[in-house]
Short mmCIF file of C-alpha atoms in Angstrom, two decimals:
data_model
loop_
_atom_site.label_atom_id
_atom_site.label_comp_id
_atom_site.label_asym_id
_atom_site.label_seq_id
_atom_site.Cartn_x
_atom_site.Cartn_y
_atom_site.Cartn_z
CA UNK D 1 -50.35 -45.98 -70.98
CA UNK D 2 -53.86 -47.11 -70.29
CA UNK D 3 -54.82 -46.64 -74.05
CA UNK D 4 -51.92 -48.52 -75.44
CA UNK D 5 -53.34 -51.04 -73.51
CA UNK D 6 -56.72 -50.58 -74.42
CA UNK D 7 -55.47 -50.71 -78.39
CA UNK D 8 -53.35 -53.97 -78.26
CA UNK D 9 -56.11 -55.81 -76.48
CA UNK D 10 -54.14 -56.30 -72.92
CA UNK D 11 -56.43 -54.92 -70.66
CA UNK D 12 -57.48 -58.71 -69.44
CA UNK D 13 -54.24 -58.98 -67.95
CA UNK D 14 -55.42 -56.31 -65.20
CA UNK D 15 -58.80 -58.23 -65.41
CA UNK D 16 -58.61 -60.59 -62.33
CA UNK D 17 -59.22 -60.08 -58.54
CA UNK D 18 -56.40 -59.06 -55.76
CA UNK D 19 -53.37 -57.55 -57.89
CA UNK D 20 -50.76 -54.74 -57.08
CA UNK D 21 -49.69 -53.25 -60.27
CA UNK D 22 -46.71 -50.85 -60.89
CA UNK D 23 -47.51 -48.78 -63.67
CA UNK D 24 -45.29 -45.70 -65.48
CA UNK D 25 -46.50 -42.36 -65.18
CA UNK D 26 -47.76 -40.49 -68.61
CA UNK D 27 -43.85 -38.19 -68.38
CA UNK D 28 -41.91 -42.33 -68.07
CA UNK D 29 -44.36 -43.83 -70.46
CA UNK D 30 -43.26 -41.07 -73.12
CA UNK D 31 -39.75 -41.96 -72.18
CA UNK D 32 -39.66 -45.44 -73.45
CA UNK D 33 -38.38 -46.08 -76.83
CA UNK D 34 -38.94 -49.15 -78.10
CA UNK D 35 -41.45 -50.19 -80.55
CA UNK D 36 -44.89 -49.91 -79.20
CA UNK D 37 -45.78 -51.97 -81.25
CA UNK D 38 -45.02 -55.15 -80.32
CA UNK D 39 -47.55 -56.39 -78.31
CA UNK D 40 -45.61 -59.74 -76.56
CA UNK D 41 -43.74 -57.07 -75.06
CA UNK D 42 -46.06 -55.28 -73.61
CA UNK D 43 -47.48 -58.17 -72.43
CA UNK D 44 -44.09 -58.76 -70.67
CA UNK D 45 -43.39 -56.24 -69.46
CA UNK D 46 -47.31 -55.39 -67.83
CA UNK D 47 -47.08 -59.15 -66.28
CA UNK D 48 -43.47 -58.40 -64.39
CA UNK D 49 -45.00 -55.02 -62.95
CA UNK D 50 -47.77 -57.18 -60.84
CA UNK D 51 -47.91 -59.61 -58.25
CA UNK D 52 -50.43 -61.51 -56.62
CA UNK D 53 -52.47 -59.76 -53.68
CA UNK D 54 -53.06 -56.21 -52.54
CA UNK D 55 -50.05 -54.52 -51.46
CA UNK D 56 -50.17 -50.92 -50.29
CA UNK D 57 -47.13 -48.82 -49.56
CA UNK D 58 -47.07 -49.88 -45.87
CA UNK D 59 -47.29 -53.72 -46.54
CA UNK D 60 -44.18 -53.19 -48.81
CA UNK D 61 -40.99 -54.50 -47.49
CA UNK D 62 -38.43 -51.84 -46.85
CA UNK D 63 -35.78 -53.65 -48.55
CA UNK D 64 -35.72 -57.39 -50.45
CA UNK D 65 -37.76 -58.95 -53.62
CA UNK D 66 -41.02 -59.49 -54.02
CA UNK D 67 -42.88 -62.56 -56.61
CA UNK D 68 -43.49 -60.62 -60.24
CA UNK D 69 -46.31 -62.91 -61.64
CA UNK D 70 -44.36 -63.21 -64.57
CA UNK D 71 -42.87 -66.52 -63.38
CA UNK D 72 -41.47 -68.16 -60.22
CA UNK D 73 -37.96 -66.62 -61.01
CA UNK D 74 -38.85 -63.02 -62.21
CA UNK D 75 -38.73 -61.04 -58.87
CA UNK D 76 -39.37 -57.50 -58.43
CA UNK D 77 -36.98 -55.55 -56.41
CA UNK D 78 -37.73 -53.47 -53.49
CA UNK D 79 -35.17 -50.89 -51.84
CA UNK D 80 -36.15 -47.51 -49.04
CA UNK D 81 -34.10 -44.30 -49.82
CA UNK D 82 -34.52 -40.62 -48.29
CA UNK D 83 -34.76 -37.00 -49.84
CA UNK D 84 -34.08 -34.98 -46.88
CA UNK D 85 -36.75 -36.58 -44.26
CA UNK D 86 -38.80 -37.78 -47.17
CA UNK D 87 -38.74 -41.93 -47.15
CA UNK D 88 -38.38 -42.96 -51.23
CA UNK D 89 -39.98 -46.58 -52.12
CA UNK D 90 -38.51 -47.82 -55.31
CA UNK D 91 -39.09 -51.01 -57.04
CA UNK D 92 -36.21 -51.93 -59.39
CA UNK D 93 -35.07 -48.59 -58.65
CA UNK D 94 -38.46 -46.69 -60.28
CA UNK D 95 -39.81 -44.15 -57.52
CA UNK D 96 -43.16 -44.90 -56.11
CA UNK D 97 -44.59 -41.17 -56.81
CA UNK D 98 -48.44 -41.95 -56.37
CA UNK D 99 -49.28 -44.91 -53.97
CA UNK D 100 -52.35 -46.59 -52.75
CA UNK D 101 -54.76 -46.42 -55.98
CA UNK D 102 -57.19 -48.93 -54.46
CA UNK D 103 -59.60 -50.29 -56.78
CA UNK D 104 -62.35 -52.99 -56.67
CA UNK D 105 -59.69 -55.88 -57.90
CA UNK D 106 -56.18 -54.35 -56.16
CA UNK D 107 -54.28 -51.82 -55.56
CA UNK D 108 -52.14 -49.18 -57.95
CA UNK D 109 -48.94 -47.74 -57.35
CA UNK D 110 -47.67 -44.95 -60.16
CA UNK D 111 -43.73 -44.47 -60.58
CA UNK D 112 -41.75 -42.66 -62.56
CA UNK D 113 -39.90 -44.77 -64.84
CA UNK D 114 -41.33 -48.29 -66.89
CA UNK D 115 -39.61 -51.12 -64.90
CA UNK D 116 -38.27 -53.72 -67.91
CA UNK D 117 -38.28 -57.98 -66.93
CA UNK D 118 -35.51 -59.89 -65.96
CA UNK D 119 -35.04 -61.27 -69.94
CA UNK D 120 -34.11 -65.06 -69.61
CA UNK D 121 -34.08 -65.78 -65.62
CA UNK D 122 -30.33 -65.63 -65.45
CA UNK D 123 -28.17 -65.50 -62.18
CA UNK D 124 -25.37 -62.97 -62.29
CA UNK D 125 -22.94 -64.99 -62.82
CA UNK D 126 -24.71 -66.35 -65.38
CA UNK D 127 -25.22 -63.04 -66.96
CA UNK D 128 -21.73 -61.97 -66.60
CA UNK D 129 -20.89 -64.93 -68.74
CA UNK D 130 -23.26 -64.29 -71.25
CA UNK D 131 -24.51 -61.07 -71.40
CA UNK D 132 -27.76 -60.37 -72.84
CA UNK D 133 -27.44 -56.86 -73.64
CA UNK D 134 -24.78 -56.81 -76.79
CA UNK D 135 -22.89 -53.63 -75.75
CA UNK D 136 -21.58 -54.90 -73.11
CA UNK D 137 -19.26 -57.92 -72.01
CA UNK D 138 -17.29 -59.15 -68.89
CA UNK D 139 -14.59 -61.39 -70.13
CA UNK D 140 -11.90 -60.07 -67.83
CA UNK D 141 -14.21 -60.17 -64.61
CA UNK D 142 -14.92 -63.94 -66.06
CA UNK D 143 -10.90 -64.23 -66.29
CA UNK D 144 -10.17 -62.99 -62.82
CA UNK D 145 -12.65 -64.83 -61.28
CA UNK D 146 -10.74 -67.67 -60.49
CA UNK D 147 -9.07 -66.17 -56.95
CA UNK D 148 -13.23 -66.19 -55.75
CA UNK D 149 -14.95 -69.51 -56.42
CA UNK D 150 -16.83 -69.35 -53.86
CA UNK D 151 -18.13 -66.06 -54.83
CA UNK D 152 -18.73 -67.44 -58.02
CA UNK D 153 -21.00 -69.82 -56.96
CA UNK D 154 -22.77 -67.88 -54.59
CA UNK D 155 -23.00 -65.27 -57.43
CA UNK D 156 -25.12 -68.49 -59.16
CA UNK D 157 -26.99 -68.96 -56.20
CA UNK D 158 -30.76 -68.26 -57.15
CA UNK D 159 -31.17 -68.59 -52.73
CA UNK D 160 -28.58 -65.45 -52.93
CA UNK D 161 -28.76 -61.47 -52.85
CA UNK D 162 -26.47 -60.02 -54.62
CA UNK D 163 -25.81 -56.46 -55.96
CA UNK D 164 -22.67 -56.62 -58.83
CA UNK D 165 -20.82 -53.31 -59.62
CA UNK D 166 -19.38 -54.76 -62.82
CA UNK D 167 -16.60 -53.08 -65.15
CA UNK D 168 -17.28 -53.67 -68.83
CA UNK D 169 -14.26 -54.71 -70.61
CA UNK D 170 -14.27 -51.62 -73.04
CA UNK D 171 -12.06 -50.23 -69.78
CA UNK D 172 -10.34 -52.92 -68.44
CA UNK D 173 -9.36 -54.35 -71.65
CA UNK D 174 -7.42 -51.36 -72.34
CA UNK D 175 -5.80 -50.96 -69.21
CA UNK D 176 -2.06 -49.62 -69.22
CA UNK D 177 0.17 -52.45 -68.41
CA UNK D 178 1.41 -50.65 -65.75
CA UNK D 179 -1.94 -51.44 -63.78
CA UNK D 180 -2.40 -54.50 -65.70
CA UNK D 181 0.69 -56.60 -64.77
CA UNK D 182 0.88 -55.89 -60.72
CA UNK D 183 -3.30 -56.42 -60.21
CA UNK D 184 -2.96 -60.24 -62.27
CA UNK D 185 0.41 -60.92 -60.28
CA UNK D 186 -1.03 -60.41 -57.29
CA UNK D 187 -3.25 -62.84 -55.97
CA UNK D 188 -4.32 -61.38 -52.56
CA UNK D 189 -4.72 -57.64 -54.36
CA UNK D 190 -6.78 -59.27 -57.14
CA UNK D 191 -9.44 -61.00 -54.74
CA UNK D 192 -9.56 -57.52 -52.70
CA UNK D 193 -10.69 -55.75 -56.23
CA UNK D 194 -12.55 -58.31 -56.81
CA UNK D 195 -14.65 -58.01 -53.82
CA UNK D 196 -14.62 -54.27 -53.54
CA UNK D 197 -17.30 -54.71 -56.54
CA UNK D 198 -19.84 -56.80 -54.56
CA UNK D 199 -22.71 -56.36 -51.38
CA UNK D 200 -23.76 -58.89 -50.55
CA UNK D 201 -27.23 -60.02 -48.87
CA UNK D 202 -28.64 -56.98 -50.68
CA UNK D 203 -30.56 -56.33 -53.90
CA UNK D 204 -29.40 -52.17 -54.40
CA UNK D 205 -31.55 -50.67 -57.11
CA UNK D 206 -30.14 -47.18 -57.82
CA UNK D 207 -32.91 -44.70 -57.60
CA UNK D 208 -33.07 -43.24 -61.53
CA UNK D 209 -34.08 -39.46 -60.08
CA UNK D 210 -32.08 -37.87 -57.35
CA UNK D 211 -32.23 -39.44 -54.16
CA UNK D 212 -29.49 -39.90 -51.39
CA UNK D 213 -27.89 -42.92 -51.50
CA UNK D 214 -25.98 -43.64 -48.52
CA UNK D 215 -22.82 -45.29 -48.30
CA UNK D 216 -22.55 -49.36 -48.36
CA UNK D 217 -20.51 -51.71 -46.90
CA UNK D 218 -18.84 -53.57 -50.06
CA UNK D 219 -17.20 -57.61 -49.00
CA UNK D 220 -13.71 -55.50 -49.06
CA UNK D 221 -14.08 -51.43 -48.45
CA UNK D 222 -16.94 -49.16 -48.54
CA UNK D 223 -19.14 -47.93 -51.62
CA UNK D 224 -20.23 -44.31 -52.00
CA UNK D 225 -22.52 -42.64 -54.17
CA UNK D 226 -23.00 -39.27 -55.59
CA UNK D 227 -24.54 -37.34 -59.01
CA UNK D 228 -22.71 -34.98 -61.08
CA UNK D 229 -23.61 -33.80 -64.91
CA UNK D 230 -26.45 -36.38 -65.59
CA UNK D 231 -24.49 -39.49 -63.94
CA UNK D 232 -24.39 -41.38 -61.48
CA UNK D 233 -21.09 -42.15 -59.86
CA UNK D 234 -19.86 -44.76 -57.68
CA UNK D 235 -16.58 -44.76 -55.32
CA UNK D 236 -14.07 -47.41 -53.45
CA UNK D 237 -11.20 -46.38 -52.18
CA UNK D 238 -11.06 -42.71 -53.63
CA UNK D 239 -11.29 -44.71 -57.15
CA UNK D 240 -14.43 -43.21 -59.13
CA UNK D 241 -16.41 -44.98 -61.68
CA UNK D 242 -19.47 -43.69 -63.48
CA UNK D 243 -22.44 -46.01 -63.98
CA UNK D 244 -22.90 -46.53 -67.74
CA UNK D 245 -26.16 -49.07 -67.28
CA UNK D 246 -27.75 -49.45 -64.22
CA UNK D 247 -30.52 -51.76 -62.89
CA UNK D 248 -30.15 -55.19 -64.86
CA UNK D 249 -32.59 -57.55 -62.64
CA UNK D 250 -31.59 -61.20 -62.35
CA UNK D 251 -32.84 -63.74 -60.53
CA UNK D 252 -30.57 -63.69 -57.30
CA UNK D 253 -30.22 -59.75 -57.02
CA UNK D 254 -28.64 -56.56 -59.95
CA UNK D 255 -26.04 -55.61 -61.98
CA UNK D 256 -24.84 -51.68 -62.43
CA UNK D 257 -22.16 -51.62 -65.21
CA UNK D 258 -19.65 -49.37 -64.52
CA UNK D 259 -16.73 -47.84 -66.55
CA UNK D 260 -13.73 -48.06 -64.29
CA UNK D 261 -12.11 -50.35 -61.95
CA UNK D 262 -13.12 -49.46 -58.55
CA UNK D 263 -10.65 -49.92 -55.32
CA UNK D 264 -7.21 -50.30 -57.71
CA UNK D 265 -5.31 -47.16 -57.37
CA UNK D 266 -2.85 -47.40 -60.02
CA UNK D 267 -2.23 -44.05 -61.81
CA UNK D 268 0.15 -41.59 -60.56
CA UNK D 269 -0.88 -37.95 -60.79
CA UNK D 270 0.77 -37.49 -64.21
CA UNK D 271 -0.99 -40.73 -65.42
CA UNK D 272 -4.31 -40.68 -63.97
CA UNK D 273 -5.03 -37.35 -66.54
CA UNK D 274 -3.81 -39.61 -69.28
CA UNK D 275 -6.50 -42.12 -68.49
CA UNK D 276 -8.86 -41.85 -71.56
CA UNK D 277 -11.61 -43.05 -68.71
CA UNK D 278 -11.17 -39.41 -67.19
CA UNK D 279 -12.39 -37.45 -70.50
CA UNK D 280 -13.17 -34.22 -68.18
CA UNK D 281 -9.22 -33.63 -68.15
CA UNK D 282 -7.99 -33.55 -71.85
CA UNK D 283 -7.03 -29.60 -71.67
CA UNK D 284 -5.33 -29.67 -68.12
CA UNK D 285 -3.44 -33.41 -69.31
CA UNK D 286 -2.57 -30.88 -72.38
CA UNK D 287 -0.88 -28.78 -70.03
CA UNK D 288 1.01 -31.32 -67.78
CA UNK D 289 2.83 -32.77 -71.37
CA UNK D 290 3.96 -28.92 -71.97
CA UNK D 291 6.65 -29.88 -68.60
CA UNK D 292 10.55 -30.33 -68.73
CA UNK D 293 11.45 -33.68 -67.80
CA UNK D 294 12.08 -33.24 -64.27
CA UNK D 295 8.55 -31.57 -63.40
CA UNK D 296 6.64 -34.62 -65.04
CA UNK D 297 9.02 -36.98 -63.02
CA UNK D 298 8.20 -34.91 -59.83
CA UNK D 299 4.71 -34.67 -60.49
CA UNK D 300 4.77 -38.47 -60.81
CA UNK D 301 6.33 -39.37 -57.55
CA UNK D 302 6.07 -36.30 -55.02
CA UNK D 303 3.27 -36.57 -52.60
CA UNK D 304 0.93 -34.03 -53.51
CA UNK D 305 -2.42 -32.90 -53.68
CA UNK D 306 -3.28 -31.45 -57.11
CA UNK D 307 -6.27 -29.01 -58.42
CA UNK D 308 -7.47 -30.58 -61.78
CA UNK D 309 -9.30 -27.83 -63.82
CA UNK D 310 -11.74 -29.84 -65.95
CA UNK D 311 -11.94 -29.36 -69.53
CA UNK D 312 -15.71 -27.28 -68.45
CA UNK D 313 -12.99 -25.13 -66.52
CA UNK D 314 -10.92 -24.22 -69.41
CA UNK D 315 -14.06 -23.90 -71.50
CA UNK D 316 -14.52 -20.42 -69.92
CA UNK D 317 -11.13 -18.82 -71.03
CA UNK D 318 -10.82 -17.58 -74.35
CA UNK D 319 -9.95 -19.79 -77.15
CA UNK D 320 -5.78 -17.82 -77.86
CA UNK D 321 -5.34 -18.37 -74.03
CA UNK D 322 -5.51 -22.20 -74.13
CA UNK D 323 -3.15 -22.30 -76.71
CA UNK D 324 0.47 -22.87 -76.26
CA UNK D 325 2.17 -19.96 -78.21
CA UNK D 326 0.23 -17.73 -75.67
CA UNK D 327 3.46 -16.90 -73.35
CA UNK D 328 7.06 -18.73 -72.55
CA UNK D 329 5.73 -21.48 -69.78
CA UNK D 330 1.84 -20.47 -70.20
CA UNK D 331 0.75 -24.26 -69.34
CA UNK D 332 3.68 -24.56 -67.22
CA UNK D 333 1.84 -21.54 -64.78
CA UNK D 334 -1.42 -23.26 -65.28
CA UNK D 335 0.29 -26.90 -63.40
CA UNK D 336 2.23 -25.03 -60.97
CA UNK D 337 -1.35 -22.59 -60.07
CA UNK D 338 -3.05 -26.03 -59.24
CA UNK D 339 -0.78 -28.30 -57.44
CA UNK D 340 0.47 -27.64 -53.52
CA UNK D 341 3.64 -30.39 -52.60
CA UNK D 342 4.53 -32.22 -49.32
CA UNK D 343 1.19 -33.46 -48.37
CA UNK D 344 -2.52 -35.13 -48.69
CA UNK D 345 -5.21 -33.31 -48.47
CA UNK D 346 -8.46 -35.12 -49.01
CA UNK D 347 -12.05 -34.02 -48.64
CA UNK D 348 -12.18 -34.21 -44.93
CA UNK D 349 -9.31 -32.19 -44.40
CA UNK D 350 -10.49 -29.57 -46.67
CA UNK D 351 -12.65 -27.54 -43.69
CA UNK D 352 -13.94 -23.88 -43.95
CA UNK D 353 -10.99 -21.17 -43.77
CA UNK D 354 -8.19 -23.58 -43.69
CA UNK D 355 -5.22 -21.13 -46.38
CA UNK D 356 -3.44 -23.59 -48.97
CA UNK D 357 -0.06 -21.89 -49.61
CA UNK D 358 0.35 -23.30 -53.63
CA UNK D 359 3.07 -20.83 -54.37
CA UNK D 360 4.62 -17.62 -53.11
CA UNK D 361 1.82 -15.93 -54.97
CA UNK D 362 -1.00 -18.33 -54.36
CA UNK D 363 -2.65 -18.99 -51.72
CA UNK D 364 -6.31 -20.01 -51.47
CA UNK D 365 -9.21 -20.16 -48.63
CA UNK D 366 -10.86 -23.10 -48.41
CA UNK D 367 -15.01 -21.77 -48.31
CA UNK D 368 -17.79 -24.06 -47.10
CA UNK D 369 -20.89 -22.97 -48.88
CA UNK D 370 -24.20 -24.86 -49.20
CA UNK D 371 -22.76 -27.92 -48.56
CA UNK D 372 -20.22 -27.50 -51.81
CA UNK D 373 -16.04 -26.93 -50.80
CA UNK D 374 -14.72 -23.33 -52.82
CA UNK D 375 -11.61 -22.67 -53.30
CA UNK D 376 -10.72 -18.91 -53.39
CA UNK D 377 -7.75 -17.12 -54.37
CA UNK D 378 -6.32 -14.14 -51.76
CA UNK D 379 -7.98 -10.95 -54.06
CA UNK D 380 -11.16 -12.65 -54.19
CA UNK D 381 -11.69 -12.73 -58.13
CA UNK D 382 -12.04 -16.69 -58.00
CA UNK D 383 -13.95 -18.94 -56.35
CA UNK D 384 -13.67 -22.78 -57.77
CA UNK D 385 -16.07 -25.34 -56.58
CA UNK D 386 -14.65 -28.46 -56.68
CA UNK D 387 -16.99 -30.78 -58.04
CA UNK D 388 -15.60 -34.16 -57.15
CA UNK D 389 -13.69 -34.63 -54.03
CA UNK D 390 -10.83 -37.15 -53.27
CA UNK D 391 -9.71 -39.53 -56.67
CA UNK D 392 -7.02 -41.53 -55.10
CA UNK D 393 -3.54 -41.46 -56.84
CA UNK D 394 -0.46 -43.22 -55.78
CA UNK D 395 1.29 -40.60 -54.86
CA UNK D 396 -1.09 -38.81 -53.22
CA UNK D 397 -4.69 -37.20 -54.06
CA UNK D 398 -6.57 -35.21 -56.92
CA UNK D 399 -9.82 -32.97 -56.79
CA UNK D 400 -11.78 -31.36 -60.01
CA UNK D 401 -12.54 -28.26 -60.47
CA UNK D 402 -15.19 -26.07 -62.56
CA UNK D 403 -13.07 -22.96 -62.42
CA UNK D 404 -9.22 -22.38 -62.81
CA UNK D 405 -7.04 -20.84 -59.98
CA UNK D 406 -5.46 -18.06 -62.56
CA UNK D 407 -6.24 -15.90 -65.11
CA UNK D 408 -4.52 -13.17 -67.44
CA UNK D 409 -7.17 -12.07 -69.73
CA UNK D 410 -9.60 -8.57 -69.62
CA UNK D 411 -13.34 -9.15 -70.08
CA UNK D 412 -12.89 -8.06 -73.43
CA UNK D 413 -10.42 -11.20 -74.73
CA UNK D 414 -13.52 -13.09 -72.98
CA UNK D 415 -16.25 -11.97 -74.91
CA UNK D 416 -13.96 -12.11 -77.84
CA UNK D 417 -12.76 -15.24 -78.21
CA UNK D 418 -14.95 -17.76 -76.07
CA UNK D 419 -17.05 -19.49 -78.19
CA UNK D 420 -19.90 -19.85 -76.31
CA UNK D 421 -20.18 -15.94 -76.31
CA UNK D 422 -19.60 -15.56 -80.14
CA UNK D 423 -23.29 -14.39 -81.02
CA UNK D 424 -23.49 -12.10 -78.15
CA UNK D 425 -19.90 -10.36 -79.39
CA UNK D 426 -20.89 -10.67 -83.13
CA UNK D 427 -23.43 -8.37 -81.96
CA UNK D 428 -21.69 -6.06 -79.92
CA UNK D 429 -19.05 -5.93 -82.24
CA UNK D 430 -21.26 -4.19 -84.80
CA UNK D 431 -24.49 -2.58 -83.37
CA UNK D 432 -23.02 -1.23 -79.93
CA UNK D 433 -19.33 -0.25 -81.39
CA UNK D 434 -16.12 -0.32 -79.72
CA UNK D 435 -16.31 -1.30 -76.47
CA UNK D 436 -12.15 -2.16 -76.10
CA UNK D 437 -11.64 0.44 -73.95
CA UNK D 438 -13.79 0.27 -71.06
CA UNK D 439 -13.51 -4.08 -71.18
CA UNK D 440 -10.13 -4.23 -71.75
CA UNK D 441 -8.42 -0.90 -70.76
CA UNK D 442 -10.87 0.42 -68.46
CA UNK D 443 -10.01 1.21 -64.73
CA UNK D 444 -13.35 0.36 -63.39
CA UNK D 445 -13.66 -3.02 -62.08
CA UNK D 446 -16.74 -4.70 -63.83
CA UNK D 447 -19.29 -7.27 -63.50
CA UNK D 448 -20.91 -8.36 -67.26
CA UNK D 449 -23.91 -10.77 -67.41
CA UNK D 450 -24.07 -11.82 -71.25
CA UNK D 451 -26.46 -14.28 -72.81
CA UNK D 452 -24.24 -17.40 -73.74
CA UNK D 453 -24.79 -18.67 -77.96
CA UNK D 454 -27.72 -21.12 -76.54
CA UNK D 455 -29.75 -18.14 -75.37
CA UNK D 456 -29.63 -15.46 -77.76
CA UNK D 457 -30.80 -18.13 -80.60
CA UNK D 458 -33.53 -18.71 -78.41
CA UNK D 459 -34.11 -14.77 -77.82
CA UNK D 460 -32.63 -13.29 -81.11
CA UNK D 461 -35.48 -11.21 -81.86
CA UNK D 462 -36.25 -9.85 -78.42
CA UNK D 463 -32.33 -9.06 -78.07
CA UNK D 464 -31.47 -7.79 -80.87
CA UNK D 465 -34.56 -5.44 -80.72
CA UNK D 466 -33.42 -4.37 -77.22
CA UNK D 467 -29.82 -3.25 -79.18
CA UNK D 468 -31.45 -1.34 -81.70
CA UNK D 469 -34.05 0.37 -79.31
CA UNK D 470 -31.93 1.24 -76.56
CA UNK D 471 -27.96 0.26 -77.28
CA UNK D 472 -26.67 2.21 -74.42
CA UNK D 473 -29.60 0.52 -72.07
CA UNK D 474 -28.73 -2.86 -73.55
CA UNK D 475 -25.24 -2.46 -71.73
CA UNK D 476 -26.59 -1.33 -68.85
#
């Protein structure tokens, strides 16, 4: 970073006395992809990442904005998080990893991600109105804003603190009319949703590494926060939304764009696996359109807790399995393995040991491990973390998993036909011979560790050397 400064001539920006800077490590600078280039940017963006006087770690406020000395409404954002007992100082949500560089004209602090300028000094509900990133845009929060003037205007408020959990309208615009007409005709319900979006008196920048965040009170329910596969996620009211863009400074607090509508439990169980929002589900929603009539309609309405294998869930059965000429009521047995009738059973009352009768032949232990919830069936073969807790349905609650509750196949149909073991059976196939027997007919109950596609292109040589040295050893 220092000698892209150096090279466009911006180094007198640093040159003057009593400064704090906040400047990317070498790993964040690398990160950044825009064109180096252009100087006025850099310019930019260095100015934002100082203010005036010496500011060590311990004269930072815990939480609240700071003056950026890019102008008199370009604020930097301060917020405290922990890591166990470890206290996290982020500004604009860009960890602090090196503090206190003191040097003859200020002080240094190194984080680990580039911290980018409010762009035009807008409010949020300026920026909500006019967006200035293209992708996005919030006509239907515009729309609905109506039922909360005086959120509105305290939204414009440049006095204000404001953190804005805001839906783009790629989701809302395509909202089934089933969720559409009730949330528009109802006034009261539409200010709640509304408001289940918003914290108020608080500028929360989202850490951008791992970091807990702990729950906040929103101006109607309470937000939660946890990571899974890359993404952040954010809850109300058992209704999960993953945050697409977040961290837009304005001048009176942030905005986190989100992907779903948070609070608004609309979906039924049958429905809420048809919501192109929850792309994780596609092979299980496969499954639940395989039903007769009167098992969708009771799906649909009967309270229930139900099992959702994700689509990473199915990805681990082989390829003829998923299909639907595999047996008479194949994905029928797949719904019926994953959903228990007659009551709720969220998070909370998921402790360690409790037995979930699903069916006469099903019934799991609930297993407390490492601070993840198992489920495991009664001969011990599976054990299926589920991976997100508690999505609110209207007829009751649904949990995902990263392993289905049954199977039918042998090891060998496994290796055979899952495609993320094709190089390792290619291989096996042809250099180690037949090996039907002992993975598919064998009595001996087995354990096989295989290298998945991924790493035998990155190891070819070494394993395929290993098979034509020692087959037999290879196995072993």
């Amino acid at each position: 970073f220092g000698r892209v400064l150096v090279s466009r001539n911006l180094t007198n920006l640093l040159d003057i006395d009593n400064i704090t800077i906040y400047l990317p490590s070498s790993d964040a600078f690398f990160k950044y992809d825009a064109e180096l280039g252009e100087a006025t940017k850099w310019a930019t963006l260095l100015t934002y990442a100082t203010q005036n006087g010496r500011f060590t770690l311990a004269h930072l406020p815990k939480e609240g904005k700071i003056k950026s000395r890019l102008g008199p409404d370009r604020f930097l954002y301060v917020n405290t998080f922990y890591i166990g007992g470890r206290q996290v100082t982020t500004i604009n949500g860009a960890s602090i990893i090196y503090a206190d560089i003191i040097t003859d004209n200020g002080v240094i602090h190194i984080l680990d991600s580039i911290i980018y300028p409010i762009g035009s000094g807008l409010t949020i509900a300026q920026y909500i109105e006019k967006p200035e990133d293209a992708a996005f845009t919030f006509s239907a929060i515009v729309m609905a804003d109506i039922v909360a003037q005086s959120l509105k205007r305290k939204t414009n408020n440049t006095q204000a603190l404001i953190t804005s959990f805001s839906p783009n309208d790629s989701y809302l615009v395509d909202m089934a009319e089933y969720g559409k007409t009730p949330l528009f005709e109802n006034i009261t319900l539409l200010k709640e949703v509304y408001e289940a979006h918003i914290i108020e008196n608080e500028a929360l920048f989202l850490p951008y590494e791992i970091a807990e965040i702990p729950p906040k009170r929103a101006m109607f329910g309470t937000l939660r926060f946890y990571r899974r596969g890359g993404y952040l996620y954010v809850v109300n009211n058992r209704v999960h939304a993953r945050v697409v863009k977040p961290n837009i400074p304005t001048t009176n607090g942030v905005i986190h764009v989100i992907d779903n509508l948070l609070r608004y439990v609309f979906h039924n169980a049958v429905q809420i696996t048809n919501d192109d929002n929850i792309n994780s589900t596609r092979m299980f929603n496969k499954c639940i359109k395989a039903l007769a009539e009167d098992q969708l309609s009771r799906l649909a309405s009967a309270t229930l807790t139900m099992f959702i294998p994700s689509d990473f869930a199915f990805s681990k059965s082989p390829l003829f399995w998923q299909r639907p000429r595999f047996a008479p009521g194949h994905y029928t047995n797949i719904v019926a393995k994953h959903v228990t009738f007659g009551q709720v059973l969220d998070a909370v009352s998921l402790y360690d040991g409790r037995k979930l009768v699903i069916s006469q032949d099903q019934v799991l232990t609930v297993v407390h491990s490492d601070g993840e919830i198992f489920l495991e069936t009664a001969d011990k073969k599976i054990r299926s973390r589920i991976s997100v807790t508690d999505s609110g349905v209207t007829n009751g609650v649904v949990h995902l998993l990263d392993n289905l509750l049954t199977i039918n196949f042998t090891i060998w149909e496994a290796i055979s036909d899952i495609p993320a073991l094709r190089r390792v059976y290619d291989v096996i196939s042809k250099d180690i011979g037949d090996l039907r027997h002992m993975f598919n007919t064998g009595s001996d109950t087995l354990t096989v560790f295989l290298p998945s596609n991924m790493v035998f292109d990155e190891h070819r040589d070494i394993i395929q050397s290993m098979i034509q040295d020692d087959p037999e050893g290879f196995l072993e």
